[in-house]
GROMACS .gro file of C-alpha atoms in nm:
model
  179
    1MET     CA    1   3.943  14.228   8.612
    2ASP     CA    2   4.123  14.476   8.450
    3GLY     CA    3   3.939  14.425   8.114
    4ARG     CA    4   4.186  14.348   7.940
    5ASP     CA    5   4.130  13.969   7.896
    6GLY     CA    6   3.774  13.983   7.680
    7ALA     CA    7   3.569  13.829   7.957
    8PRO     CA    8   3.188  13.926   7.970
    9GLY     CA    9   3.105  14.241   8.070
   10ALA     CA   10   3.461  14.352   8.171
   11ALA     CA   11   3.506  14.759   8.061
   12GLY     CA   12   3.651  14.716   7.773
   13ALA     CA   13   3.607  14.363   7.669
   14LEU     CA   14   3.564  14.307   7.285
   15PRO     CA   15   3.219  14.284   7.166
   16ALA     CA   16   3.033  13.925   7.097
   17PRO     CA   17   3.188  13.804   6.737
   18SER     CA   18   2.861  13.868   6.543
   19SER     CA   19   2.838  14.246   6.573
   20TRP     CA   20   3.186  14.327   6.367
   21PRO     CA   21   3.013  14.335   6.002
   22GLY     CA   22   3.260  14.324   5.712
   23GLY     CA   23   3.465  14.476   6.010
   24PRO     CA   24   3.844  14.330   6.086
   25VAL     CA   25   3.785  14.044   6.334
   26PRO     CA   26   4.001  14.145   6.692
   27PRO     CA   27   4.270  13.830   6.738
   28GLY     CA   28   4.149  13.591   6.911
   29HIS     CA   29   3.856  13.594   6.807
   30ALA     CA   30   3.699  13.364   6.508
   31PRO     CA   31   3.553  13.582   6.153
   32ALA     CA   32   3.207  13.554   6.129
   33ASP     CA   33   3.179  13.334   5.804
   34ALA     CA   34   3.420  13.017   6.029
   35SER     CA   35   3.243  12.680   6.125
   36TRP     CA   36   3.109  12.710   6.461
   37THR     CA   37   3.071  12.381   6.663
   38GLY     CA   38   2.823  12.325   6.974
   39PRO     CA   39   2.540  12.424   7.099
   40TYR     CA   40   2.491  12.779   6.982
   41ALA     CA   41   2.565  12.692   6.600
   42PRO     CA   42   2.353  12.796   6.302
   43PRO     CA   43   2.201  12.557   6.181
   44PRO     CA   44   2.303  12.432   5.856
   45PRO     CA   45   2.126  12.547   5.519
   46PRO     CA   46   1.846  12.364   5.424
   47ALA     CA   47   1.901  12.114   5.120
   48ARG     CA   48   1.866  12.267   4.756
   49PRO     CA   49   1.570  11.980   4.557
   50LEU     CA   50   1.783  11.778   4.296
   51ALA     CA   51   1.573  11.975   4.013
   52ARG     CA   52   1.689  12.320   4.151
   53ARG     CA   53   2.047  12.191   4.212
   54LEU     CA   54   2.138  12.085   3.796
   55LEU     CA   55   1.905  12.407   3.686
   56ALA     CA   56   2.214  12.586   3.619
   57PRO     CA   57   2.438  12.278   3.481
   58ALA     CA   58   2.123  12.151   3.284
   59GLY     CA   59   2.028  12.491   3.143
   60THR     CA   60   2.406  12.572   3.021
   61LEU     CA   61   2.397  12.206   2.860
   62ALA     CA   62   2.098  12.341   2.673
   63GLY     CA   63   2.224  12.660   2.517
   64VAL     CA   64   2.497  12.494   2.384
   65ALA     CA   65   2.321  12.175   2.240
   66ALA     CA   66   2.126  12.405   2.094
   67ALA     CA   67   2.369  12.685   1.916
   68PHE     CA   68   2.522  12.329   1.813
   69ALA     CA   69   2.204  12.217   1.653
   70TYR     CA   70   2.194  12.538   1.459
   71VAL     CA   71   2.566  12.547   1.355
   72GLY     CA   72   2.471  12.158   1.276
   73THR     CA   73   2.146  12.249   1.036
   74VAL     CA   74   2.227  12.571   0.959
   75ASP     CA   75   2.599  12.465   0.692
   76PRO     CA   76   2.853  12.752   0.741
   77ASN     CA   77   3.035  12.623   0.483
   78GLU     CA   78   2.780  12.862   0.192
   79PRO     CA   79   2.826  13.197   0.229
   80GLY     CA   80   2.573  13.483   0.361
   81HIS     CA   81   2.473  13.276   0.663
   82TYR     CA   82   2.704  13.422   0.933
   83PRO     CA   83   2.935  13.758   0.868
   84VAL     CA   84   3.279  13.721   0.770
   85CYS     CA   85   3.561  13.755   1.056
   86PRO     CA   86   3.652  14.148   1.103
   87LEU     CA   87   4.004  14.043   1.171
   88LEU     CA   88   4.011  13.855   0.863
   89ARG     CA   89   3.846  14.078   0.601
   90PHE     CA   90   4.008  14.348   0.688
   91THR     CA   91   4.402  14.274   0.748
   92GLY     CA   92   4.348  13.886   0.563
   93LEU     CA   93   4.492  13.714   0.887
   94TYR     CA   94   4.298  13.421   1.074
   95CYS     CA   95   4.160  13.454   1.472
   96PRO     CA   96   4.213  13.231   1.671
   97GLY     CA   97   3.838  13.127   1.593
   98CYS     CA   98   3.836  13.136   1.222
   99GLY     CA   99   3.684  12.817   1.097
  100GLY     CA  100   3.529  12.772   1.463
  101LEU     CA  101   3.160  12.729   1.292
  102ARG     CA  102   3.269  12.510   1.020
  103SER     CA  103   3.468  12.339   1.257
  104ALA     CA  104   3.148  12.286   1.562
  105HIS     CA  105   2.920  12.181   1.212
  106ALA     CA  106   3.206  11.880   1.084
  107PHE     CA  107   3.156  11.732   1.487
  108VAL     CA  108   2.776  11.701   1.463
  109HIS     CA  109   2.789  11.556   1.145
  110GLY     CA  110   3.066  11.342   1.336
  111ASP     CA  111   3.353  11.476   1.056
  112LEU     CA  112   3.582  11.475   1.351
  113PRO     CA  113   3.956  11.520   1.061
  114ALA     CA  114   3.741  11.744   0.939
  115ALA     CA  115   3.626  11.965   1.217
  116LEU     CA  116   4.005  11.956   1.311
  117GLY     CA  117   4.146  12.119   0.981
  118ALA     CA  118   3.888  12.398   1.009
  119ASN     CA  119   4.003  12.477   1.414
  120ALA     CA  120   4.198  12.226   1.616
  121LEU     CA  121   4.213  12.456   1.920
  122ALA     CA  122   3.775  12.439   1.877
  123VAL     CA  123   3.785  12.091   1.897
  124VAL     CA  124   4.014  12.088   2.194
  125GLY     CA  125   3.796  12.332   2.388
  126TYR     CA  126   3.478  12.130   2.271
  127GLY     CA  127   3.682  11.809   2.504
  128ILE     CA  128   3.723  12.016   2.774
  129PHE     CA  129   3.402  12.158   2.773
  130ALA     CA  130   3.275  11.847   2.809
  131VAL     CA  131   3.474  11.707   3.125
  132VAL     CA  132   3.390  12.068   3.298
  133MET     CA  133   2.983  12.003   3.233
  134VAL     CA  134   3.056  11.647   3.332
  135VAL     CA  135   3.232  11.737   3.669
  136TRP     CA  136   2.963  11.994   3.696
  137LEU     CA  137   2.648  11.811   3.676
  138VAL     CA  138   2.817  11.542   3.870
  139ARG     CA  139   2.872  11.782   4.141
  140ALA     CA  140   2.563  11.951   4.114
  141VAL     CA  141   2.370  11.565   4.186
  142ARG     CA  142   2.575  11.493   4.446
  143GLY     CA  143   2.535  11.892   4.580
  144ALA     CA  144   2.849  12.009   4.632
  145PRO     CA  145   2.910  12.368   4.469
  146MET     CA  146   3.109  12.436   4.153
  147ARG     CA  147   3.403  12.580   4.206
  148LEU     CA  148   3.712  12.681   3.953
  149ALA     CA  149   3.928  12.819   4.043
  150VAL     CA  150   4.205  12.912   3.769
  151SER     CA  151   4.516  13.088   3.886
  152PRO     CA  152   4.676  13.334   3.682
  153TYR     CA  153   4.927  13.200   3.561
  154LEU     CA  154   4.684  12.917   3.397
  155TRP     CA  155   4.536  13.185   3.245
  156TRP     CA  156   4.888  13.320   3.126
  157GLY     CA  157   4.951  12.967   2.904
  158VAL     CA  158   4.586  12.962   2.796
  159GLY     CA  159   4.647  13.332   2.600
  160ALA     CA  160   5.018  13.217   2.488
  161VAL     CA  161   4.912  12.888   2.322
  162LEU     CA  162   4.585  13.146   2.156
  163ALA     CA  163   4.861  13.385   2.064
  164LEU     CA  164   5.121  13.092   1.893
  165PHE     CA  165   4.840  12.907   1.742
  166THR     CA  166   4.777  13.257   1.603
  167LEU     CA  167   5.061  13.266   1.499
  168VAL     CA  168   5.158  12.941   1.366
  169ARG     CA  169   4.813  12.967   1.118
  170ASN     CA  170   4.906  13.303   0.961
  171LEU     CA  171   5.305  13.153   0.900
  172PRO     CA  172   5.312  12.944   0.527
  173PHE     CA  173   5.531  12.644   0.741
  174GLY     CA  174   5.172  12.651   0.942
  175SER     CA  175   4.908  12.606   0.706
  176ALA     CA  176   4.796  12.275   0.789
  177LEU     CA  177   4.639  12.533   1.107
  178ALA     CA  178   4.460  12.759   0.865
  179PRO     CA  179   4.110  12.680   0.819
   0.00000   0.00000   0.00000
């Protein structure tokens, strides 16, 4: 043997895949994170208990529910409870979040028309959040990891929608979107 066939013990043979941490993987060899099969495959990771899998989504849901409960209790329509939006205070322009607290307050009290009138984009966000939470909880119960792979095009689209919403709500013909 001339040592170029990768046979064990041959002069110039490539080391085992486990000895390439973080380095490039030579051609013809599987990367270290590939799923190995056969008698020498590593054991699967132990399944986490259901309570541990539900910890992150339930904690997130509890935090958001607490925030909505606070906003539902402390009325943002009464001055002095919350700070004024700096953009509105210094420029007189509505940002995409202006009216969000009033929208959340109306939403908590079941007044959907008032919530849409205060900030329609926030109400859409509540719906998106609810869908993501349901998916996260279902995946946690099933033991599947939650991975959100969002393309840059979607982020650019979200930014464009926010910019357009901000522009339209500050123009005279878009006064219905102003809080």
